Amino acid sequence: MNKAIDFYYSPTPNGWKVSIMLEECGLTYNTILINLKKGEQFSSDFLKINPNKKIPAITDYDKNEKPINVFESGAILLYLAEKTGKFIPDSIDERRKLTQWLFWQVGNLGPMGGQHSHFWNYAPTSEKQSYASHRYADEYKKCLEVLEYQLTGRNYIINEYSIADIISWPWVLITKSMGIPLDPYPNVIKWRQRLKERDAVRKGVDLMRNKKN
Ligand SMILES: N[C@@H](CCC(=O)N[C@@H](CS)C(=O)NCC(=O)O)C(=O)O
């Protein structure tokens, strides 16, 4: 088995960010499924890779030195983009734009989508109409509005296809399962479809699809 990169994964939006990036970059990787329902993210072995006990994480053996562990999807995408020189712009000004959208995703779209999705799919019925439940749905919709505005007159989040798109897309892919119609966001609909048509994106999302946990 090729040991270039070990990829700790589960087929979820945060996992797809990295599976899509690995596919886009054409990197060789070995997928290690972490069964979240069984609590495998809490094992002592995985803790050494990711002290935050969540997927995704990677170990890169592609150097003669010590293997490199990286956790947090934003850090992993930046690491892989810098390693390959792909999906990251060269100019300082474009990089500034890229990093602000990366931070936006990990601080806004991801957590608001994640919390809304949790309430929508898992909260007891009595909690579904709670203050917190509405708050997360509204905050997630605000993120979609931000994305809609940014995509006005643009095909991608910054001037070119980049890790800003790769990191954001999975949290927009699943709107149906979160009960959020996309009709008010036509630019987002087009962008979502534009990315869906990429082979690497489809391969990334299909990785171990049947192993949903
Ligand atoms: N901020 C983290 C979030 C990762 C995350 O929430 N992963 C979820 C799956 S989508 C997870 O591992 N959940 C298991 C748990 O919290 O126990 C990142 O962007 O990598």
GROMACS .gro file of N, CA and C and ligand atoms in nm, residues 12-15 17 36 41-42 52-56 72-74 106 171, ligand 1:
model
   74
   12THR      N    1  -1.853   1.281   0.561
   12THR     CA    2  -1.930   1.395   0.613
   12THR      C    3  -1.877   1.521   0.543
   13PRO      N    4  -1.948   1.634   0.555
   13PRO     CA    5  -1.899   1.755   0.487
   13PRO      C    6  -1.754   1.791   0.520
   14ASN      N    7  -1.715   1.780   0.647
   14ASN     CA    8  -1.576   1.816   0.679
   14ASN      C    9  -1.476   1.716   0.620
   15GLY      N   10  -1.518   1.590   0.612
   15GLY     CA   11  -1.433   1.489   0.547
   15GLY      C   12  -1.420   1.516   0.398
   17LYS      N   13  -1.424   1.790   0.233
   17LYS     CA   14  -1.333   1.901   0.196
   17LYS      C   15  -1.197   1.843   0.157
   36LEU      N   16  -1.749   0.741   1.346
   36LEU     CA   17  -1.782   0.841   1.449
   36LEU      C   18  -1.888   0.787   1.546
   41GLN      N   19  -1.309   0.829   1.698
   41GLN     CA   20  -1.233   0.956   1.703
   41GLN      C   21  -1.173   0.981   1.842
   42PHE      N   22  -1.222   0.907   1.941
   42PHE     CA   23  -1.173   0.928   2.079
   42PHE      C   24  -1.063   0.829   2.117
   52ASN      N   25  -0.790   1.727   1.889
   52ASN     CA   26  -0.927   1.779   1.892
   52ASN      C   27  -1.030   1.669   1.866
   53LYS      N   28  -0.984   1.545   1.840
   53LYS     CA   29  -1.072   1.427   1.834
   53LYS      C   30  -1.183   1.438   1.729
   54LYS      N   31  -1.149   1.490   1.612
   54LYS     CA   32  -1.247   1.499   1.504
   54LYS      C   33  -1.179   1.466   1.373
   55ILE      N   34  -1.260   1.417   1.276
   55ILE     CA   35  -1.207   1.407   1.140
   55ILE      C   36  -1.234   1.542   1.074
   56PRO      N   37  -1.160   1.583   0.972
   56PRO     CA   38  -1.052   1.512   0.905
   56PRO      C   39  -0.916   1.539   0.970
   72GLU      N   40  -0.762   1.990   1.147
   72GLU     CA   41  -0.844   2.107   1.112
   72GLU      C   42  -0.846   2.121   0.959
   73SER      N   43  -0.969   2.113   0.903
   73SER     CA   44  -0.982   2.111   0.757
   73SER      C   45  -0.914   2.230   0.690
   74GLY      N   46  -0.926   2.349   0.750
   74GLY     CA   47  -0.865   2.468   0.687
   74GLY      C   48  -0.713   2.455   0.682
  106VAL      N   49  -1.437   2.841   0.814
  106VAL     CA   50  -1.419   2.763   0.938
  106VAL      C   51  -1.479   2.833   1.059
  171TRP      N   52  -2.056   2.223   0.264
  171TRP     CA   53  -2.158   2.274   0.356
  171TRP      C   54  -2.275   2.340   0.283
  214LIG     N1   55  -1.334   2.248   1.278
  214LIG     C1   56  -1.319   2.111   1.238
  214LIG     C2   57  -1.453   2.043   1.245
  214LIG     C3   58  -1.441   1.895   1.221
  214LIG     C4   59  -1.570   1.822   1.261
  214LIG     O1   60  -1.663   1.880   1.319
  214LIG     N2   61  -1.575   1.693   1.228
  214LIG     C5   62  -1.688   1.613   1.265
  214LIG     C6   63  -1.741   1.533   1.146
  214LIG     S1   64  -1.807   1.640   1.020
  214LIG     C7   65  -1.647   1.510   1.371
  214LIG     O2   66  -1.541   1.451   1.361
  214LIG     N3   67  -1.733   1.489   1.471
  214LIG     C8   68  -1.712   1.391   1.571
  214LIG     C9   69  -1.721   1.444   1.710
  214LIG     O3   70  -1.735   1.567   1.727
  214LIG     O4   71  -1.713   1.363   1.803
  214LIG    C10   72  -1.259   2.107   1.096
  214LIG     O5   73  -1.290   2.197   1.019
  214LIG     O6   74  -1.182   2.014   1.066
   0.00000   0.00000   0.00000
